[in-house]
PDB file of C-alpha atoms in Angstrom:
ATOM      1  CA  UNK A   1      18.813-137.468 -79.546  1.00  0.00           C
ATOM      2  CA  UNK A   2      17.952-138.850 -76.378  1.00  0.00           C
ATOM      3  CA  UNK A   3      17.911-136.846 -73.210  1.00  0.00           C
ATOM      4  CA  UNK A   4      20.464-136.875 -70.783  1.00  0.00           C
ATOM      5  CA  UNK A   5      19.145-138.967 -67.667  1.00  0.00           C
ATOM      6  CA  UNK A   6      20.412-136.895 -64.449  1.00  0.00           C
ATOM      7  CA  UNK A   7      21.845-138.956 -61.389  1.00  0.00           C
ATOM      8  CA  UNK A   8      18.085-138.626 -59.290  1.00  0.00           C
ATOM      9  CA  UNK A   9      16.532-140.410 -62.451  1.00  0.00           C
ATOM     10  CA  UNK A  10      19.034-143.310 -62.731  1.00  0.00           C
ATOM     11  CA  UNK A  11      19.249-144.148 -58.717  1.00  0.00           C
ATOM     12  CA  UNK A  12      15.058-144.157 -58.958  1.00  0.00           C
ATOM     13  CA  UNK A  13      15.521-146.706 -61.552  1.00  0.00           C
ATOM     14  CA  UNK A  14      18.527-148.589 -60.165  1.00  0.00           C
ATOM     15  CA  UNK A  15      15.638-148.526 -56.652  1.00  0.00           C
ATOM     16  CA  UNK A  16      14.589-152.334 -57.133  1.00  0.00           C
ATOM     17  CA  UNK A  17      17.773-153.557 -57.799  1.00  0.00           C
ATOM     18  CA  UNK A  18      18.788-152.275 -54.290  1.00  0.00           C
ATOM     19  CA  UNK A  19      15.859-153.270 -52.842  1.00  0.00           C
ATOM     20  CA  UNK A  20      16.276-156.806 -54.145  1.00  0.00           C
ATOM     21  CA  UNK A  21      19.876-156.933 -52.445  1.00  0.00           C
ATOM     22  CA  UNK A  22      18.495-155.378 -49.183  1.00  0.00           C
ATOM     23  CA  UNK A  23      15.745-158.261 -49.125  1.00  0.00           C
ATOM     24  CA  UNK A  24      17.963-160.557 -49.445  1.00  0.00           C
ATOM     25  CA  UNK A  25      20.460-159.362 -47.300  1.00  0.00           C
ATOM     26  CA  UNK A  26      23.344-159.581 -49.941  1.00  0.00           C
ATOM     27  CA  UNK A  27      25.329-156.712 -47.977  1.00  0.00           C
ATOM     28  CA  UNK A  28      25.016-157.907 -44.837  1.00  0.00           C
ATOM     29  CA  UNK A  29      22.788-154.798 -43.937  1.00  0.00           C
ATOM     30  CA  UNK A  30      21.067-156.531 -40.813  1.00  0.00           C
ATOM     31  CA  UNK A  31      24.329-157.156 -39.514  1.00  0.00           C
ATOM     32  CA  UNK A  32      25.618-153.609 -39.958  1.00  0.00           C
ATOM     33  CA  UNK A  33      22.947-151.880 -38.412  1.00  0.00           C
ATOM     34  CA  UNK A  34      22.983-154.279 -35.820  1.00  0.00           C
ATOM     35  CA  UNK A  35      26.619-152.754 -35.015  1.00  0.00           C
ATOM     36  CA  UNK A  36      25.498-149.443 -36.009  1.00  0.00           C
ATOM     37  CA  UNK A  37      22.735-149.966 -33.005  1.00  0.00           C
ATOM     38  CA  UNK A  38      25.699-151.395 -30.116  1.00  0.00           C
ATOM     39  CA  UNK A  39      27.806-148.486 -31.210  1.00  0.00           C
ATOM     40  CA  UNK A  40      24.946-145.834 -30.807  1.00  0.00           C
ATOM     41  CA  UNK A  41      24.340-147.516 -27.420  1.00  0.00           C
ATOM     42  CA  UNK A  42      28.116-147.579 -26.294  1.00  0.00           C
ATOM     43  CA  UNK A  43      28.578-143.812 -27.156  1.00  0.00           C
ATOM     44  CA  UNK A  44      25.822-141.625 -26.659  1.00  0.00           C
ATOM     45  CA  UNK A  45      23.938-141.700 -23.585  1.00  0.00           C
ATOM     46  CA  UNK A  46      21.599-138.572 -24.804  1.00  0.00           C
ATOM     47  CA  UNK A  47      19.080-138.029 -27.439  1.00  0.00           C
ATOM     48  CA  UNK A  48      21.053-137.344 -30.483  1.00  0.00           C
ATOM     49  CA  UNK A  49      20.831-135.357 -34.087  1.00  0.00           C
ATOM     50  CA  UNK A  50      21.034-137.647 -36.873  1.00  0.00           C
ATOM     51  CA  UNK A  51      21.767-137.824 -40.853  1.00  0.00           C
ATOM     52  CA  UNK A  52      21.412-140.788 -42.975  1.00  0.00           C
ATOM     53  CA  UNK A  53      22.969-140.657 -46.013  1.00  0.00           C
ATOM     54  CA  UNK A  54      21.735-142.974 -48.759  1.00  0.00           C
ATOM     55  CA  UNK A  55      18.881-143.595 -46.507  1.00  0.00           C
ATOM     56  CA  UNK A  56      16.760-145.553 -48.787  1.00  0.00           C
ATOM     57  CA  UNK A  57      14.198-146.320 -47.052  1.00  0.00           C
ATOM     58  CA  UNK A  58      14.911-147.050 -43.632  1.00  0.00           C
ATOM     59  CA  UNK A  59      13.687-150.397 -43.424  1.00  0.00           C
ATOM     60  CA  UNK A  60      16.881-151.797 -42.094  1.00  0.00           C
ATOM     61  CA  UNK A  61      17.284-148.681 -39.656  1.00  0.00           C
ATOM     62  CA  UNK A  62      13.931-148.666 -38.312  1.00  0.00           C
ATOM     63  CA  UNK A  63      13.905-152.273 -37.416  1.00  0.00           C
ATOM     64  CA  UNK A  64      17.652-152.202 -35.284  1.00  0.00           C
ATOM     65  CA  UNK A  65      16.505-148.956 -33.789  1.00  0.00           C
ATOM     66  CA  UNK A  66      13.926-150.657 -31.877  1.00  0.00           C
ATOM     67  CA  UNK A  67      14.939-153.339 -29.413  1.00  0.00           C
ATOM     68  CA  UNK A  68      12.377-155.037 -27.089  1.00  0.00           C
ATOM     69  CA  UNK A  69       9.933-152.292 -28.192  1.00  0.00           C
ATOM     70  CA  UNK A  70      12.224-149.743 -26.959  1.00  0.00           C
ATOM     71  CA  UNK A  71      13.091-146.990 -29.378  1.00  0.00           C
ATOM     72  CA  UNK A  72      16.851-145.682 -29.687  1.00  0.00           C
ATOM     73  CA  UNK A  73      17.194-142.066 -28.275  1.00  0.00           C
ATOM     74  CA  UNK A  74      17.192-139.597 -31.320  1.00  0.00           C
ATOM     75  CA  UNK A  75      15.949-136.001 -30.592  1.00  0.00           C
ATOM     76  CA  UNK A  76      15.668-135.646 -34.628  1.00  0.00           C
ATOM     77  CA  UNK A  77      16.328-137.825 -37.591  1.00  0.00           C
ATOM     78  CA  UNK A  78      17.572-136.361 -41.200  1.00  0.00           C
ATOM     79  CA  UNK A  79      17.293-139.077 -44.562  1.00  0.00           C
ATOM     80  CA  UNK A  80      18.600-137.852 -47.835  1.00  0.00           C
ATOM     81  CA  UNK A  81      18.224-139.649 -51.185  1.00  0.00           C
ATOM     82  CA  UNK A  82      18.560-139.446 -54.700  1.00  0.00           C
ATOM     83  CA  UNK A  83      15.924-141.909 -55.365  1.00  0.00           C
ATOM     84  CA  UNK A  84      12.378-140.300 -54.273  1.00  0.00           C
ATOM     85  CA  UNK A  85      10.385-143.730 -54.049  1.00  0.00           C
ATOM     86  CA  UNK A  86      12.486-144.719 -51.756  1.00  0.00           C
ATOM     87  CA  UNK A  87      12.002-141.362 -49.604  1.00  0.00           C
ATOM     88  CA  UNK A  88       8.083-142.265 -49.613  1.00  0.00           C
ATOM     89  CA  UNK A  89       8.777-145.203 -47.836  1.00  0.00           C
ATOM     90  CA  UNK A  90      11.268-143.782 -45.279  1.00  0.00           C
ATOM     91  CA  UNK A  91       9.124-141.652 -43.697  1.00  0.00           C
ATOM     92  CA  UNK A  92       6.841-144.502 -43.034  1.00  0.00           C
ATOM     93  CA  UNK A  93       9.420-146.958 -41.901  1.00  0.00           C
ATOM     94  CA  UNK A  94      11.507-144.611 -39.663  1.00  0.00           C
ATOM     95  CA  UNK A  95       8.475-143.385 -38.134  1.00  0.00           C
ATOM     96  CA  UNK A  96       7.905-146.826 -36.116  1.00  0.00           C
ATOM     97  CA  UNK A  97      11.371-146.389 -34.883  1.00  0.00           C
ATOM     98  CA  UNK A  98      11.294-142.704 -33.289  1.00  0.00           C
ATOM     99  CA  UNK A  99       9.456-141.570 -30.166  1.00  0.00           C
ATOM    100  CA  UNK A 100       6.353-139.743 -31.090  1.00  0.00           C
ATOM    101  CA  UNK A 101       6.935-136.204 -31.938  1.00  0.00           C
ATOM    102  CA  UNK A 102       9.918-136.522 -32.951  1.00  0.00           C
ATOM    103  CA  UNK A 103      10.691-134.459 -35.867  1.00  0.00           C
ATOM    104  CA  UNK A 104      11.832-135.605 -38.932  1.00  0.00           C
ATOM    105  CA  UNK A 105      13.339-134.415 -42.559  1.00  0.00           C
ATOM    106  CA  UNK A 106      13.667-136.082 -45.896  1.00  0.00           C
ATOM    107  CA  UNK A 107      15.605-134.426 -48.667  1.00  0.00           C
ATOM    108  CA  UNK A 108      15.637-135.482 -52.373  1.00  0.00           C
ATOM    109  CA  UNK A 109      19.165-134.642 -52.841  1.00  0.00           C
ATOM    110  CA  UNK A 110      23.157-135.391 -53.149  1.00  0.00           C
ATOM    111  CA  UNK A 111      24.534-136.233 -50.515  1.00  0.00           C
ATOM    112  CA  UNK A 112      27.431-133.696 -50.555  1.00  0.00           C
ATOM    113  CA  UNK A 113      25.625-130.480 -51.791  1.00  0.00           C
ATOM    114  CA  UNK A 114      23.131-131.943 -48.526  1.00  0.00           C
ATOM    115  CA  UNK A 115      26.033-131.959 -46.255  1.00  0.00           C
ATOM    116  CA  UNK A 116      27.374-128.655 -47.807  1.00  0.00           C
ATOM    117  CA  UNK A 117      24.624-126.699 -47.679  1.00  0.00           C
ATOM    118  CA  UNK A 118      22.494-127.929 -44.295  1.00  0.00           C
ATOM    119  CA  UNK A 119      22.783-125.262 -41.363  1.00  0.00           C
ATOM    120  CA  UNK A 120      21.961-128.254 -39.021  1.00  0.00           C
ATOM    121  CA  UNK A 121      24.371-129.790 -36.924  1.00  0.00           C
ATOM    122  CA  UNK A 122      24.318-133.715 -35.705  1.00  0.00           C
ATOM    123  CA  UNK A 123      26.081-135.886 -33.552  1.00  0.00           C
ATOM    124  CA  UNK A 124      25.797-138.751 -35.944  1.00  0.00           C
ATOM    125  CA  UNK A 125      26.229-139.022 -39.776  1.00  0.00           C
ATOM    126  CA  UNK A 126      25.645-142.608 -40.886  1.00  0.00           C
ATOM    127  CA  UNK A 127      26.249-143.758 -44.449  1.00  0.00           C
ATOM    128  CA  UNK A 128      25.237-147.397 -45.641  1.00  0.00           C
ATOM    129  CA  UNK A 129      27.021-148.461 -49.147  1.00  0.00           C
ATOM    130  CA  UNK A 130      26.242-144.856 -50.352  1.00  0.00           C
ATOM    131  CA  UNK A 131      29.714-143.031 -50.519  1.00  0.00           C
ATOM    132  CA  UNK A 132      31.265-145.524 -52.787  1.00  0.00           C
ATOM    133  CA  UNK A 133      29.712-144.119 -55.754  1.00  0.00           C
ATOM    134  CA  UNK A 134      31.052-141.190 -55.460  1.00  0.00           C
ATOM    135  CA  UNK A 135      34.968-139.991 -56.930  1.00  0.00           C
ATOM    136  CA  UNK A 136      37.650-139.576 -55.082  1.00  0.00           C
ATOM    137  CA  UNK A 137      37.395-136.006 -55.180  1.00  0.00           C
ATOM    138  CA  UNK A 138      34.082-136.139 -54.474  1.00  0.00           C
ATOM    139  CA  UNK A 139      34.563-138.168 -51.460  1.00  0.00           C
ATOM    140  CA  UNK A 140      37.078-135.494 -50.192  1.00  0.00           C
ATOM    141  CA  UNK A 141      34.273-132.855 -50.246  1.00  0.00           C
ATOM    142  CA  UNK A 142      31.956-134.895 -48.270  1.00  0.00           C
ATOM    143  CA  UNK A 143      34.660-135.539 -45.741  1.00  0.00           C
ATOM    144  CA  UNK A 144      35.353-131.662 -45.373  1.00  0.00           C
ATOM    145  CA  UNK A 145      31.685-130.321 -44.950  1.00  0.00           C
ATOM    146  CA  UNK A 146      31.205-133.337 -42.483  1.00  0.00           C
ATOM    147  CA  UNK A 147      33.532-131.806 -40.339  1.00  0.00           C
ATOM    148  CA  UNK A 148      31.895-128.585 -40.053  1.00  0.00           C
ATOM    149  CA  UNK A 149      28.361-130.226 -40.539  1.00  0.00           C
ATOM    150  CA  UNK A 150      29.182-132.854 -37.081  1.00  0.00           C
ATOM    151  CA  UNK A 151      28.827-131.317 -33.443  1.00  0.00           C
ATOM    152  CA  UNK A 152      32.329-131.120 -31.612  1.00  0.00           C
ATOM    153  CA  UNK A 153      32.716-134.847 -30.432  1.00  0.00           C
ATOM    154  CA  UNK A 154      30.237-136.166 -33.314  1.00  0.00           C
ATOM    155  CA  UNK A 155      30.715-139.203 -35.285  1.00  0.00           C
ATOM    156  CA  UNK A 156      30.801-140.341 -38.890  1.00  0.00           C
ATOM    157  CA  UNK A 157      29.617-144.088 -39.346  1.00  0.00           C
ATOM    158  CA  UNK A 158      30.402-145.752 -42.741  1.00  0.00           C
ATOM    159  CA  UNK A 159      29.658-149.355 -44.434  1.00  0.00           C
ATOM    160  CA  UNK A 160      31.653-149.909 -46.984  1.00  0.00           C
ATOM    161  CA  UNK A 161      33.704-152.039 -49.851  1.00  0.00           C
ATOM    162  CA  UNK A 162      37.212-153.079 -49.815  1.00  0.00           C
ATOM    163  CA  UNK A 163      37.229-153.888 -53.475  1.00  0.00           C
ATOM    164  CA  UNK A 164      34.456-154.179 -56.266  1.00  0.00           C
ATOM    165  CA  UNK A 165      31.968-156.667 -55.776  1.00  0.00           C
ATOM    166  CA  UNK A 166      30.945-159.694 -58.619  1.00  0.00           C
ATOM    167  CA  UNK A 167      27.465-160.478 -58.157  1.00  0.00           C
ATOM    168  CA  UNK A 168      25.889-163.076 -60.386  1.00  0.00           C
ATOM    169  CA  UNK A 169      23.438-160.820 -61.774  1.00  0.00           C
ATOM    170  CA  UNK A 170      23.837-159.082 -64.813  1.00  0.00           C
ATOM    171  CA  UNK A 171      22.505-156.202 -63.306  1.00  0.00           C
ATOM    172  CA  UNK A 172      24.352-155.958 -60.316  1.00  0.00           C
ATOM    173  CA  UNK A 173      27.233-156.727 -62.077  1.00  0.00           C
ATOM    174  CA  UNK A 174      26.937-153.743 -64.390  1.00  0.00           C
ATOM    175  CA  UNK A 175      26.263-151.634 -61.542  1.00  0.00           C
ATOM    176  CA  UNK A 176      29.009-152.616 -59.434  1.00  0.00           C
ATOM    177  CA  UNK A 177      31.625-151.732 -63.015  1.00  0.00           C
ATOM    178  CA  UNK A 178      29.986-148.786 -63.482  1.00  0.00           C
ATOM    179  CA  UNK A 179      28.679-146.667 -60.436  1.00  0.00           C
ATOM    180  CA  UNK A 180      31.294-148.507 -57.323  1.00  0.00           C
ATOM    181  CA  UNK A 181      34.384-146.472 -56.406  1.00  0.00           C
ATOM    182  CA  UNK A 182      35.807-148.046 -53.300  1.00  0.00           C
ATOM    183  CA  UNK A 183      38.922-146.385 -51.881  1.00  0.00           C
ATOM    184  CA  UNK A 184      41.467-148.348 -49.182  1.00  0.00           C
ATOM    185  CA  UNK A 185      41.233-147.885 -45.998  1.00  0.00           C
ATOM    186  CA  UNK A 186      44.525-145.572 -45.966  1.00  0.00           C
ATOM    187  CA  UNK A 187      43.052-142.906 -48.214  1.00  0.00           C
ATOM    188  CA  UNK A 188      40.162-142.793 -45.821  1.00  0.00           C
ATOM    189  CA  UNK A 189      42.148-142.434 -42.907  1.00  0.00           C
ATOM    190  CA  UNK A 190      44.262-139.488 -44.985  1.00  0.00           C
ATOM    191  CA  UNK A 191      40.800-138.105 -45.941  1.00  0.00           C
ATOM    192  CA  UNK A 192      40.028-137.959 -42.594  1.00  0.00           C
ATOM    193  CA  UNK A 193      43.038-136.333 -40.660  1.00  0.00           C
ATOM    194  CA  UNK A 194      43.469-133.800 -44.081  1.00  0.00           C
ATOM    195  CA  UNK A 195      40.064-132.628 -42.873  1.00  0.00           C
ATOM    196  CA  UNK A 196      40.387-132.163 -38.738  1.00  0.00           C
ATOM    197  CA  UNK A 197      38.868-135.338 -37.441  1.00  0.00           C
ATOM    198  CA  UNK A 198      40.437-136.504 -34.147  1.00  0.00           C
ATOM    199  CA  UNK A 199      40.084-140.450 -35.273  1.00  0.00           C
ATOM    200  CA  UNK A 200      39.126-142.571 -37.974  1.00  0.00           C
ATOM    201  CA  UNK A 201      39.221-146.610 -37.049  1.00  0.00           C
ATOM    202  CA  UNK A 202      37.862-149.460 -37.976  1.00  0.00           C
ATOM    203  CA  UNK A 203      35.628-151.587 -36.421  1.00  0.00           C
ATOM    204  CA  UNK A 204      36.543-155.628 -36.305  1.00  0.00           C
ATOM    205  CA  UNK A 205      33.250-156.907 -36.002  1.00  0.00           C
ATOM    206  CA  UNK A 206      32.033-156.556 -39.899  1.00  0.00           C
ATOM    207  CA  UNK A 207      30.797-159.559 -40.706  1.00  0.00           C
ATOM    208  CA  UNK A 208      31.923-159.746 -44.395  1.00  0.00           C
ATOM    209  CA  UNK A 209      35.772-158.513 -43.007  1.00  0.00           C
ATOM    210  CA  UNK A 210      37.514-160.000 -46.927  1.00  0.00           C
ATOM    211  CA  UNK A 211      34.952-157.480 -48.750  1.00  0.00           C
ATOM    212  CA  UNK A 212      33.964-154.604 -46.468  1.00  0.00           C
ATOM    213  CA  UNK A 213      34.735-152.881 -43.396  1.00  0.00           C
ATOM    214  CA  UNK A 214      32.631-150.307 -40.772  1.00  0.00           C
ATOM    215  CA  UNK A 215      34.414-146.845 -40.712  1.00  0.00           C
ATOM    216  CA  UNK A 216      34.129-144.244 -37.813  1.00  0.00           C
ATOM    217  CA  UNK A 217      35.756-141.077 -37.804  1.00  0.00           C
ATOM    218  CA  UNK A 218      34.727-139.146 -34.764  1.00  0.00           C
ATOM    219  CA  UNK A 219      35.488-134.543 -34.421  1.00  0.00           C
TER     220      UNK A 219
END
């Protein structure tokens, strides 16, 4: 009987068919982390704690985090993954983007037993086409140990689907059926007030806005 593959060992092999959608920019991922880098900008005006969820790694992130040779203003920077490759990678990439000294964690992990279990608390949780893989129930979970895991005032920052995407790639197609569990909008506005968070809205600028949307539920 074959073994059992557990979820670390089927994202690490699923790895280059993300990274083939990142380099070509299928998602829109330049574009969202362009906005990701206006919001951070608009908002916080101090160093700040953050946790990337689904980092991958960072290559996306570490290139809108740096404008004009400037670096964005993070006092510590937190990347969890299920697919360790991709980890090696990160802490190369995000490294360009971060003041010197800065300190930095990667964690081979889920993201909700992450979330559940970290004693570390951030003013920024950012998630990039991650959550949608997980259930409904699931998704619940990670909503209620953000809340306690975000500083009063700190935000959550999601890229998302509206519905499942049809790639022409067998692959991608396969993945999308399988592994992609979009909710609506609604249920993650519901999610969101069921679990204490002051807001949740949407921002107008995504550029995909029939397939996807940018989420932000702020404490």
């Amino acid at each position: 009987m074959a073994a059992v593959q557990t979820g670390s060992e089927l994202f690490e092999q699923r790895w280059s068919t993300y990274d083939r959608i990142l380099a070509g920019n299928h998602l829109f991922h330049r574009e969202l982390y362009a906005e990701l880098r206006k919001y951070l900008r608009a908002t916080f005006t101090e160093p700040i704690e953050v946790l990337d969820l689904g980092c991958g790694d960072c290559h996306y992130l570490a290139e809108q985090l740096v404008v004009d040779g400037e670096v964005c203003l993070i006092a510590s920077f937190t990347g969890v993954d299920l697919a360790a490759g991709a980890l090696e990678a990160a802490r190369e990439n995000i490294r360009k983007a971060l003041r010197q000294g800065t300190p930095t964690h990667f964690a081979n992990s889920d993201i909700v037993k992450f979330v559940a279990d970290s004693p570390q608390r951030f003013d920024l949780a950012f998630a990039s086409y991650s959550v949608h893989h997980l259930t409904l129930e699931q998704k619940d979970q990670l909503v209620q140990h953000l809340a306690k895991a975000l500083k009063p005032g700190g935000v959550y920052f999601q890229a998302d689907w509206k519905f499942l995407p049809q790639e022409g790639k067998d692959d991608i197609s396969r993945h999308a059926r399988e592994c992609d569990l979009p909710e609506t909008l609604d249920t993650w506005r519901s999610l969101a007030y069921k679990h204490g968070f002051s807001s949740c809205t949407i921002l107008d600028t995504h550029p995909h806005p029939d397939t996807g949307f940018c989420l932000v539920m702020q404490k």
